[in-house]
PDB file of C-alpha atoms in Angstrom:
ATOM      1  CA  UNK A   1      39.594   6.288 -51.264  1.00 44.00           C
ATOM      2  CA  UNK A   2      40.039   3.313 -48.911  1.00 47.00           C
ATOM      3  CA  UNK A   3      41.150   5.552 -46.174  1.00 48.00           C
ATOM      4  CA  UNK A   4      38.155   7.836 -46.710  1.00 47.00           C
ATOM      5  CA  UNK A   5      35.678   4.919 -46.601  1.00 46.00           C
ATOM      6  CA  UNK A   6      37.261   3.713 -43.382  1.00 47.00           C
ATOM      7  CA  UNK A   7      36.950   7.129 -41.832  1.00 46.00           C
ATOM      8  CA  UNK A   8      33.228   7.302 -42.872  1.00 46.00           C
ATOM      9  CA  UNK A   9      32.450   3.732 -42.058  1.00 49.00           C
ATOM     10  CA  UNK A  10      33.058   3.304 -38.304  1.00 58.00           C
ATOM     11  CA  UNK A  11      31.103   6.327 -37.292  1.00 57.00           C
ATOM     12  CA  UNK A  12      28.165   5.074 -39.284  1.00 55.00           C
ATOM     13  CA  UNK A  13      28.446   1.701 -37.692  1.00 52.00           C
ATOM     14  CA  UNK A  14      28.509   3.329 -34.274  1.00 53.00           C
ATOM     15  CA  UNK A  15      25.434   5.421 -35.154  1.00 55.00           C
ATOM     16  CA  UNK A  16      23.551   2.221 -36.329  1.00 55.00           C
ATOM     17  CA  UNK A  17      24.502   0.441 -33.132  1.00 59.00           C
ATOM     18  CA  UNK A  18      23.344   3.404 -31.075  1.00 55.00           C
ATOM     19  CA  UNK A  19      20.047   3.500 -32.977  1.00 58.00           C
ATOM     20  CA  UNK A  20      19.559  -0.209 -32.411  1.00 61.00           C
ATOM     21  CA  UNK A  21      20.201   0.207 -28.706  1.00 64.00           C
ATOM     22  CA  UNK A  22      17.495   2.937 -28.523  1.00 67.00           C
ATOM     23  CA  UNK A  23      15.090   0.686 -30.413  1.00 62.00           C
ATOM     24  CA  UNK A  24      15.719  -2.344 -28.089  1.00 65.00           C
ATOM     25  CA  UNK A  25      15.341  -0.068 -25.000  1.00 64.00           C
ATOM     26  CA  UNK A  26      11.968   1.132 -26.298  1.00 65.00           C
ATOM     27  CA  UNK A  27      11.002  -2.479 -26.982  1.00 67.00           C
ATOM     28  CA  UNK A  28      11.890  -3.536 -23.382  1.00 68.00           C
ATOM     29  CA  UNK A  29       9.988  -0.640 -21.923  1.00 67.00           C
ATOM     30  CA  UNK A  30       6.976  -1.253 -24.239  1.00 68.00           C
ATOM     31  CA  UNK A  31       6.857  -4.819 -23.212  1.00 71.00           C
ATOM     32  CA  UNK A  32       6.135  -3.827 -19.654  1.00 71.00           C
ATOM     33  CA  UNK A  33       2.909  -2.187 -20.752  1.00 73.00           C
ATOM     34  CA  UNK A  34       1.932  -4.247 -23.807  1.00 83.00           C
ATOM     35  CA  UNK A  35       2.305  -7.662 -22.394  1.00 82.00           C
ATOM     36  CA  UNK A  36      -0.088  -7.159 -19.444  1.00 81.00           C
ATOM     37  CA  UNK A  37      -2.596  -5.593 -21.779  1.00 86.00           C
ATOM     38  CA  UNK A  38      -2.338  -8.549 -24.223  1.00 89.00           C
ATOM     39  CA  UNK A  39      -2.777 -10.931 -21.365  1.00 90.00           C
ATOM     40  CA  UNK A  40      -5.843  -9.126 -19.983  1.00 89.00           C
ATOM     41  CA  UNK A  41      -7.452  -9.002 -23.383  1.00 91.00           C
ATOM     42  CA  UNK A  42      -6.950 -12.801 -23.822  1.00 93.00           C
ATOM     43  CA  UNK A  43      -8.287 -13.600 -20.406  1.00 94.00           C
ATOM     44  CA  UNK A  44     -11.379 -11.431 -20.951  1.00 92.00           C
ATOM     45  CA  UNK A  45     -11.937 -12.990 -24.325  1.00 94.00           C
ATOM     46  CA  UNK A  46     -11.740 -16.520 -23.003  1.00 95.00           C
ATOM     47  CA  UNK A  47     -14.017 -15.457 -19.984  1.00 94.00           C
ATOM     48  CA  UNK A  48     -16.523 -13.898 -22.307  1.00 94.00           C
ATOM     49  CA  UNK A  49     -16.667 -16.819 -24.717  1.00 95.00           C
ATOM     50  CA  UNK A  50     -16.697 -19.396 -21.866  1.00 93.00           C
ATOM     51  CA  UNK A  51     -19.670 -17.812 -20.272  1.00 93.00           C
ATOM     52  CA  UNK A  52     -21.600 -17.492 -23.488  1.00 91.00           C
ATOM     53  CA  UNK A  53     -20.710 -20.989 -24.770  1.00 92.00           C
ATOM     54  CA  UNK A  54     -21.599 -22.757 -21.480  1.00 92.00           C
ATOM     55  CA  UNK A  55     -24.458 -20.428 -20.677  1.00 91.00           C
ATOM     56  CA  UNK A  56     -23.242 -19.736 -17.239  1.00 90.00           C
ATOM     57  CA  UNK A  57     -25.754 -17.993 -14.991  1.00 90.00           C
ATOM     58  CA  UNK A  58     -24.940 -14.365 -14.440  1.00 89.00           C
ATOM     59  CA  UNK A  59     -25.607 -14.965 -10.755  1.00 90.00           C
ATOM     60  CA  UNK A  60     -22.677 -17.447 -10.761  1.00 91.00           C
ATOM     61  CA  UNK A  61     -20.308 -15.619 -13.135  1.00 93.00           C
ATOM     62  CA  UNK A  62     -21.330 -12.625 -15.183  1.00 94.00           C
ATOM     63  CA  UNK A  63     -19.498 -11.995 -18.500  1.00 94.00           C
ATOM     64  CA  UNK A  64     -17.038  -9.143 -18.742  1.00 95.00           C
ATOM     65  CA  UNK A  65     -19.567  -7.286 -20.911  1.00 94.00           C
ATOM     66  CA  UNK A  66     -22.175  -7.429 -18.286  1.00 94.00           C
ATOM     67  CA  UNK A  67     -19.759  -6.231 -15.702  1.00 95.00           C
ATOM     68  CA  UNK A  68     -18.749  -3.339 -17.944  1.00 95.00           C
ATOM     69  CA  UNK A  69     -22.399  -2.430 -18.568  1.00 95.00           C
ATOM     70  CA  UNK A  70     -23.035  -2.542 -14.747  1.00 94.00           C
ATOM     71  CA  UNK A  71     -19.873  -0.305 -14.213  1.00 94.00           C
ATOM     72  CA  UNK A  72     -21.299   2.278 -16.662  1.00 94.00           C
ATOM     73  CA  UNK A  73     -24.860   2.146 -15.290  1.00 94.00           C
ATOM     74  CA  UNK A  74     -23.859   2.352 -11.691  1.00 93.00           C
ATOM     75  CA  UNK A  75     -20.784   4.579 -12.123  1.00 94.00           C
ATOM     76  CA  UNK A  76     -22.180   7.390  -9.833  1.00 94.00           C
ATOM     77  CA  UNK A  77     -22.932   4.857  -7.056  1.00 93.00           C
ATOM     78  CA  UNK A  78     -19.594   3.175  -7.303  1.00 94.00           C
ATOM     79  CA  UNK A  79     -17.736   6.468  -7.181  1.00 95.00           C
ATOM     80  CA  UNK A  80     -19.687   7.562  -4.031  1.00 95.00           C
ATOM     81  CA  UNK A  81     -18.756   4.283  -2.210  1.00 94.00           C
ATOM     82  CA  UNK A  82     -15.162   4.474  -3.689  1.00 95.00           C
ATOM     83  CA  UNK A  83     -14.681   8.003  -2.243  1.00 94.00           C
ATOM     84  CA  UNK A  84     -15.559   6.608   1.303  1.00 92.00           C
ATOM     85  CA  UNK A  85     -13.155   3.696   0.986  1.00 94.00           C
ATOM     86  CA  UNK A  86     -10.348   5.819  -0.530  1.00 94.00           C
ATOM     87  CA  UNK A  87     -10.375   8.460   2.061  1.00 93.00           C
ATOM     88  CA  UNK A  88     -10.285   5.971   4.954  1.00 92.00           C
ATOM     89  CA  UNK A  89      -7.638   3.837   3.252  1.00 93.00           C
ATOM     90  CA  UNK A  90      -5.553   6.917   2.696  1.00 94.00           C
ATOM     91  CA  UNK A  91      -5.792   8.069   6.326  1.00 94.00           C
ATOM     92  CA  UNK A  92      -5.171   4.568   7.608  1.00 93.00           C
ATOM     93  CA  UNK A  93      -2.055   4.183   5.298  1.00 94.00           C
ATOM     94  CA  UNK A  94      -0.574   7.451   6.428  1.00 95.00           C
ATOM     95  CA  UNK A  95      -1.060   6.699  10.048  1.00 95.00           C
ATOM     96  CA  UNK A  96       0.308   3.204   9.585  1.00 95.00           C
ATOM     97  CA  UNK A  97       3.370   4.569   7.858  1.00 95.00           C
ATOM     98  CA  UNK A  98       4.007   7.086  10.673  1.00 95.00           C
ATOM     99  CA  UNK A  99       3.600   4.473  13.423  1.00 94.00           C
ATOM    100  CA  UNK A 100       5.447   1.736  11.520  1.00 93.00           C
ATOM    101  CA  UNK A 101       8.381   4.055  10.629  1.00 94.00           C
ATOM    102  CA  UNK A 102       8.742   5.415  14.167  1.00 94.00           C
ATOM    103  CA  UNK A 103       8.413   1.817  15.683  1.00 92.00           C
ATOM    104  CA  UNK A 104      11.013   0.530  13.240  1.00 92.00           C
ATOM    105  CA  UNK A 105      13.324   3.408  14.178  1.00 92.00           C
ATOM    106  CA  UNK A 106      13.006   2.506  17.876  1.00 92.00           C
ATOM    107  CA  UNK A 107      13.472  -1.188  17.163  1.00 91.00           C
ATOM    108  CA  UNK A 108      16.723  -0.372  15.213  1.00 89.00           C
ATOM    109  CA  UNK A 109      18.240   2.060  17.748  1.00 88.00           C
ATOM    110  CA  UNK A 110      16.871   0.633  21.110  1.00 88.00           C
ATOM    111  CA  UNK A 111      17.829  -2.980  21.998  1.00 86.00           C
ATOM    112  CA  UNK A 112      15.782  -2.712  25.102  1.00 89.00           C
ATOM    113  CA  UNK A 113      12.609  -1.626  23.231  1.00 88.00           C
ATOM    114  CA  UNK A 114      13.203  -4.357  20.609  1.00 86.00           C
ATOM    115  CA  UNK A 115      13.653  -7.082  23.113  1.00 85.00           C
ATOM    116  CA  UNK A 116      10.675  -6.038  25.304  1.00 87.00           C
ATOM    117  CA  UNK A 117       8.040  -5.380  22.558  1.00 86.00           C
ATOM    118  CA  UNK A 118       8.914  -7.190  19.352  1.00 84.00           C
ATOM    119  CA  UNK A 119       7.802 -10.781  20.534  1.00 86.00           C
ATOM    120  CA  UNK A 120       4.397  -9.246  21.474  1.00 83.00           C
ATOM    121  CA  UNK A 121       4.114  -7.519  18.092  1.00 82.00           C
ATOM    122  CA  UNK A 122       4.809 -10.859  16.309  1.00 83.00           C
ATOM    123  CA  UNK A 123       2.322 -12.598  18.589  1.00 84.00           C
ATOM    124  CA  UNK A 124      -0.530 -10.203  17.599  1.00 78.00           C
ATOM    125  CA  UNK A 125       0.459 -10.300  13.973  1.00 77.00           C
ATOM    126  CA  UNK A 126       0.204 -14.133  14.006  1.00 80.00           C
ATOM    127  CA  UNK A 127      -3.246 -13.959  15.549  1.00 77.00           C
ATOM    128  CA  UNK A 128      -6.047 -13.993  12.768  1.00 78.00           C
ATOM    129  CA  UNK A 129      -6.924 -10.357  12.250  1.00 75.00           C
ATOM    130  CA  UNK A 130     -10.631 -10.995  11.614  1.00 77.00           C
ATOM    131  CA  UNK A 131     -10.897 -12.592  15.116  1.00 78.00           C
ATOM    132  CA  UNK A 132      -9.732  -9.268  16.612  1.00 80.00           C
ATOM    133  CA  UNK A 133     -12.098  -7.097  14.527  1.00 78.00           C
ATOM    134  CA  UNK A 134     -15.040  -7.370  17.175  1.00 81.00           C
ATOM    135  CA  UNK A 135     -12.654  -6.130  19.866  1.00 83.00           C
ATOM    136  CA  UNK A 136     -12.075  -2.874  17.921  1.00 83.00           C
ATOM    137  CA  UNK A 137     -15.811  -2.419  17.467  1.00 81.00           C
ATOM    138  CA  UNK A 138     -16.419  -2.951  21.212  1.00 83.00           C
ATOM    139  CA  UNK A 139     -13.656  -0.459  22.211  1.00 85.00           C
ATOM    140  CA  UNK A 140     -14.217   2.150  19.423  1.00 84.00           C
ATOM    141  CA  UNK A 141     -17.795   1.745  18.346  1.00 79.00           C
ATOM    142  CA  UNK A 142     -19.208   1.143  14.834  1.00 78.00           C
ATOM    143  CA  UNK A 143     -17.802   4.338  13.371  1.00 81.00           C
ATOM    144  CA  UNK A 144     -14.753   5.274  11.232  1.00 84.00           C
ATOM    145  CA  UNK A 145     -12.502   5.077  14.371  1.00 87.00           C
ATOM    146  CA  UNK A 146     -12.752   1.221  14.652  1.00 87.00           C
ATOM    147  CA  UNK A 147     -12.079   0.848  10.898  1.00 88.00           C
ATOM    148  CA  UNK A 148      -9.113   3.164  10.965  1.00 90.00           C
ATOM    149  CA  UNK A 149      -7.715   1.422  14.033  1.00 90.00           C
ATOM    150  CA  UNK A 150      -8.120  -2.031  12.416  1.00 89.00           C
ATOM    151  CA  UNK A 151      -6.444  -0.764   9.299  1.00 90.00           C
ATOM    152  CA  UNK A 152      -3.556   0.522  11.225  1.00 91.00           C
ATOM    153  CA  UNK A 153      -3.192  -2.666  13.125  1.00 89.00           C
ATOM    154  CA  UNK A 154      -2.957  -4.691   9.958  1.00 89.00           C
ATOM    155  CA  UNK A 155      -0.797  -2.322   7.945  1.00 91.00           C
ATOM    156  CA  UNK A 156       1.814  -1.033  10.377  1.00 92.00           C
ATOM    157  CA  UNK A 157       3.709  -4.336  10.954  1.00 91.00           C
ATOM    158  CA  UNK A 158       5.334  -4.895   7.490  1.00 91.00           C
ATOM    159  CA  UNK A 159       6.304  -1.199   7.561  1.00 94.00           C
ATOM    160  CA  UNK A 160       7.748  -1.593  11.027  1.00 93.00           C
ATOM    161  CA  UNK A 161       9.753  -4.627  10.142  1.00 91.00           C
ATOM    162  CA  UNK A 162      11.103  -3.287   6.789  1.00 93.00           C
ATOM    163  CA  UNK A 163      12.111  -0.058   8.535  1.00 93.00           C
ATOM    164  CA  UNK A 164      14.013  -1.893  11.354  1.00 91.00           C
ATOM    165  CA  UNK A 165      15.656  -4.215   8.770  1.00 90.00           C
ATOM    166  CA  UNK A 166      16.688  -1.479   6.599  1.00 90.00           C
ATOM    167  CA  UNK A 167      18.173   0.738   9.256  1.00 90.00           C
ATOM    168  CA  UNK A 168      19.990  -2.280  10.832  1.00 88.00           C
ATOM    169  CA  UNK A 169      21.380  -4.008   7.819  1.00 86.00           C
ATOM    170  CA  UNK A 170      23.895  -1.384   6.693  1.00 83.00           C
ATOM    171  CA  UNK A 171      27.488  -2.087   5.622  1.00 80.00           C
ATOM    172  CA  UNK A 172      29.590  -1.828   8.824  1.00 80.00           C
ATOM    173  CA  UNK A 173      32.550  -0.123   6.934  1.00 83.00           C
ATOM    174  CA  UNK A 174      30.291   2.947   6.431  1.00 80.00           C
ATOM    175  CA  UNK A 175      29.330   2.989  10.039  1.00 80.00           C
ATOM    176  CA  UNK A 176      32.967   2.791  11.160  1.00 81.00           C
ATOM    177  CA  UNK A 177      33.837   5.481   8.741  1.00 79.00           C
ATOM    178  CA  UNK A 178      31.180   7.732  10.165  1.00 81.00           C
ATOM    179  CA  UNK A 179      32.656   7.016  13.763  1.00 78.00           C
ATOM    180  CA  UNK A 180      36.043   7.804  12.462  1.00 80.00           C
ATOM    181  CA  UNK A 181      35.104  11.177  11.265  1.00 81.00           C
ATOM    182  CA  UNK A 182      33.156  11.763  14.589  1.00 77.00           C
ATOM    183  CA  UNK A 183      29.811  12.007  12.920  1.00 77.00           C
ATOM    184  CA  UNK A 184      26.909  12.270  15.359  1.00 80.00           C
ATOM    185  CA  UNK A 185      24.233   9.605  15.681  1.00 80.00           C
ATOM    186  CA  UNK A 186      21.774  11.822  13.785  1.00 85.00           C
ATOM    187  CA  UNK A 187      24.250  12.553  10.952  1.00 84.00           C
ATOM    188  CA  UNK A 188      24.910   8.850  10.661  1.00 84.00           C
ATOM    189  CA  UNK A 189      21.296   8.165  10.430  1.00 85.00           C
ATOM    190  CA  UNK A 190      20.535  10.989   7.941  1.00 83.00           C
ATOM    191  CA  UNK A 191      23.437  10.353   5.590  1.00 83.00           C
ATOM    192  CA  UNK A 192      24.202   6.703   5.899  1.00 85.00           C
ATOM    193  CA  UNK A 193      21.519   4.550   7.549  1.00 88.00           C
ATOM    194  CA  UNK A 194      18.389   6.149   5.929  1.00 88.00           C
ATOM    195  CA  UNK A 195      19.698   6.181   2.370  1.00 88.00           C
ATOM    196  CA  UNK A 196      20.792   2.701   2.492  1.00 89.00           C
ATOM    197  CA  UNK A 197      17.460   1.659   4.040  1.00 90.00           C
ATOM    198  CA  UNK A 198      15.141   3.494   1.719  1.00 92.00           C
ATOM    199  CA  UNK A 199      14.568   0.636  -0.772  1.00 92.00           C
ATOM    200  CA  UNK A 200      13.710  -1.733   2.105  1.00 92.00           C
ATOM    201  CA  UNK A 201      11.559   0.838   3.804  1.00 94.00           C
ATOM    202  CA  UNK A 202       9.586   1.580   0.634  1.00 94.00           C
ATOM    203  CA  UNK A 203       9.115  -2.200   0.086  1.00 94.00           C
ATOM    204  CA  UNK A 204       7.308  -2.159   3.432  1.00 93.00           C
ATOM    205  CA  UNK A 205       5.299   0.902   2.346  1.00 95.00           C
ATOM    206  CA  UNK A 206       4.136  -1.047  -0.785  1.00 94.00           C
ATOM    207  CA  UNK A 207       3.018  -4.048   1.277  1.00 93.00           C
ATOM    208  CA  UNK A 208       1.224  -1.544   3.659  1.00 93.00           C
ATOM    209  CA  UNK A 209      -0.757  -0.248   0.774  1.00 93.00           C
ATOM    210  CA  UNK A 210      -2.325  -3.630   0.104  1.00 91.00           C
ATOM    211  CA  UNK A 211      -2.823  -4.332   3.839  1.00 91.00           C
ATOM    212  CA  UNK A 212      -4.458  -0.983   4.360  1.00 92.00           C
ATOM    213  CA  UNK A 213      -7.157  -1.797   1.699  1.00 92.00           C
ATOM    214  CA  UNK A 214      -7.665  -5.233   3.210  1.00 91.00           C
ATOM    215  CA  UNK A 215      -8.275  -3.519   6.667  1.00 89.00           C
ATOM    216  CA  UNK A 216     -10.692  -0.958   5.390  1.00 91.00           C
ATOM    217  CA  UNK A 217     -12.747  -3.561   3.419  1.00 91.00           C
ATOM    218  CA  UNK A 218     -12.887  -5.898   6.342  1.00 88.00           C
ATOM    219  CA  UNK A 219     -14.047  -3.077   8.580  1.00 87.00           C
ATOM    220  CA  UNK A 220     -16.678  -2.000   5.992  1.00 89.00           C
ATOM    221  CA  UNK A 221     -17.936  -5.643   5.861  1.00 87.00           C
ATOM    222  CA  UNK A 222     -18.627  -5.366   9.667  1.00 83.00           C
ATOM    223  CA  UNK A 223     -19.535  -1.783  10.499  1.00 81.00           C
ATOM    224  CA  UNK A 224     -19.950   0.614   7.649  1.00 80.00           C
ATOM    225  CA  UNK A 225     -23.027   1.861   5.930  1.00 84.00           C
ATOM    226  CA  UNK A 226     -20.855   3.162   3.054  1.00 86.00           C
ATOM    227  CA  UNK A 227     -17.780   2.108   1.026  1.00 91.00           C
ATOM    228  CA  UNK A 228     -17.011  -0.556  -1.546  1.00 93.00           C
ATOM    229  CA  UNK A 229     -16.807  -3.205   1.184  1.00 92.00           C
ATOM    230  CA  UNK A 230     -20.419  -2.287   2.243  1.00 92.00           C
ATOM    231  CA  UNK A 231     -21.425  -2.225  -1.390  1.00 94.00           C
ATOM    232  CA  UNK A 232     -20.015  -5.668  -2.095  1.00 94.00           C
ATOM    233  CA  UNK A 233     -21.725  -7.133   0.992  1.00 92.00           C
ATOM    234  CA  UNK A 234     -25.028  -5.505   0.101  1.00 92.00           C
ATOM    235  CA  UNK A 235     -24.917  -6.730  -3.526  1.00 92.00           C
ATOM    236  CA  UNK A 236     -24.166 -10.297  -2.305  1.00 91.00           C
ATOM    237  CA  UNK A 237     -27.438 -10.302  -0.398  1.00 89.00           C
ATOM    238  CA  UNK A 238     -29.282  -9.344  -3.662  1.00 91.00           C
ATOM    239  CA  UNK A 239     -27.258 -11.788  -5.776  1.00 89.00           C
ATOM    240  CA  UNK A 240     -26.018  -8.834  -7.839  1.00 91.00           C
ATOM    241  CA  UNK A 241     -22.791 -10.591  -8.935  1.00 94.00           C
ATOM    242  CA  UNK A 242     -22.107  -8.099 -11.730  1.00 94.00           C
ATOM    243  CA  UNK A 243     -22.202  -5.222  -9.096  1.00 95.00           C
ATOM    244  CA  UNK A 244     -19.800  -7.154  -6.918  1.00 95.00           C
ATOM    245  CA  UNK A 245     -17.308  -7.550  -9.849  1.00 96.00           C
ATOM    246  CA  UNK A 246     -17.666  -3.975 -10.747  1.00 95.00           C
ATOM    247  CA  UNK A 247     -16.922  -2.858  -7.173  1.00 95.00           C
ATOM    248  CA  UNK A 248     -13.977  -5.188  -7.027  1.00 95.00           C
ATOM    249  CA  UNK A 249     -12.637  -3.698 -10.288  1.00 95.00           C
ATOM    250  CA  UNK A 250     -12.960  -0.100  -8.902  1.00 95.00           C
ATOM    251  CA  UNK A 251     -11.231  -1.254  -5.794  1.00 94.00           C
ATOM    252  CA  UNK A 252      -8.300  -2.863  -7.713  1.00 93.00           C
ATOM    253  CA  UNK A 253      -7.887   0.368  -9.777  1.00 94.00           C
ATOM    254  CA  UNK A 254      -7.748   2.508  -6.689  1.00 95.00           C
ATOM    255  CA  UNK A 255      -5.284   0.152  -5.039  1.00 93.00           C
ATOM    256  CA  UNK A 256      -3.117   0.233  -8.147  1.00 93.00           C
ATOM    257  CA  UNK A 257      -3.119   4.042  -8.096  1.00 94.00           C
ATOM    258  CA  UNK A 258      -2.051   4.048  -4.434  1.00 95.00           C
ATOM    259  CA  UNK A 259       0.796   1.572  -5.203  1.00 94.00           C
ATOM    260  CA  UNK A 260       1.913   3.545  -8.262  1.00 93.00           C
ATOM    261  CA  UNK A 261       1.841   6.773  -6.122  1.00 94.00           C
ATOM    262  CA  UNK A 262       4.204   5.141  -3.517  1.00 94.00           C
ATOM    263  CA  UNK A 263       6.357   3.832  -6.277  1.00 93.00           C
ATOM    264  CA  UNK A 264       6.783   7.369  -7.758  1.00 93.00           C
ATOM    265  CA  UNK A 265       7.551   8.829  -4.458  1.00 94.00           C
ATOM    266  CA  UNK A 266      10.142   6.219  -4.019  1.00 93.00           C
ATOM    267  CA  UNK A 267      11.837   7.068  -7.378  1.00 91.00           C
ATOM    268  CA  UNK A 268      11.827  10.766  -6.422  1.00 90.00           C
ATOM    269  CA  UNK A 269      13.258  10.175  -2.975  1.00 90.00           C
ATOM    270  CA  UNK A 270      15.968   7.815  -4.262  1.00 88.00           C
ATOM    271  CA  UNK A 271      16.795  10.290  -7.061  1.00 85.00           C
ATOM    272  CA  UNK A 272      17.300  13.026  -4.553  1.00 81.00           C
ATOM    273  CA  UNK A 273      19.461  11.090  -2.233  1.00 76.00           C
ATOM    274  CA  UNK A 274      21.339   9.691  -5.185  1.00 53.00           C
ATOM    275  CA  UNK A 275      22.222  13.194  -6.353  1.00 44.00           C
ATOM    276  CA  UNK A 276      24.017  13.991  -3.185  1.00 45.00           C
TER     277      UNK A 276
END
């Protein structure tokens, strides 16, 4: 009887431990979603109560309920301007990724290119970007070209730096091994440098997402007749603060979707390389 209970007991205990591990993993994953939601609800509740309690003017700070009502009533207008901003930000981001990746590749593989151009890139990046915006308008006009050029100028540098750093900072033992087996430069890049650099490169892509939206919004402040940046500027001249907050909310949601898209692509790419 004792031996039978011992035989039954340990598997039951192992099963219970396995179930507890599953529950704890679900709790950890749920916290990632639940905690931000709880924090948002608390902040909005405090905001709403504070505006009502202290009778803050809606011109200064509208209540979340007023912003939500404005979002619903002006949904079509917001979506129209959001489409303009989203399309230009997407194009600017793709071009910035292409230019930044190619530039980072050149910096990593060409010491002459790195030594001759990198100090100039740093100089222009340290210059306040808004101060250079009028130059893009003078060179390219007030159309979408100037906004895209300004967006690329802002967004490509973190992508360039992260690409160069990722391709350069690879364990030398792997490089020596590739040389020992007479792998070509392209094979070394494709199978060693690039897989190791992917996390760093995608970190630059994520920064580029935020910078691309900054560039488009600044450009829309200056030259555009459409877009969320234009809508925010127009609403500020009418003291329509609720519209400004609604446009900022839509802009934040779009930016988060872009960021999530890059994160999903990163996981898929890393999964593919990890399966080799």
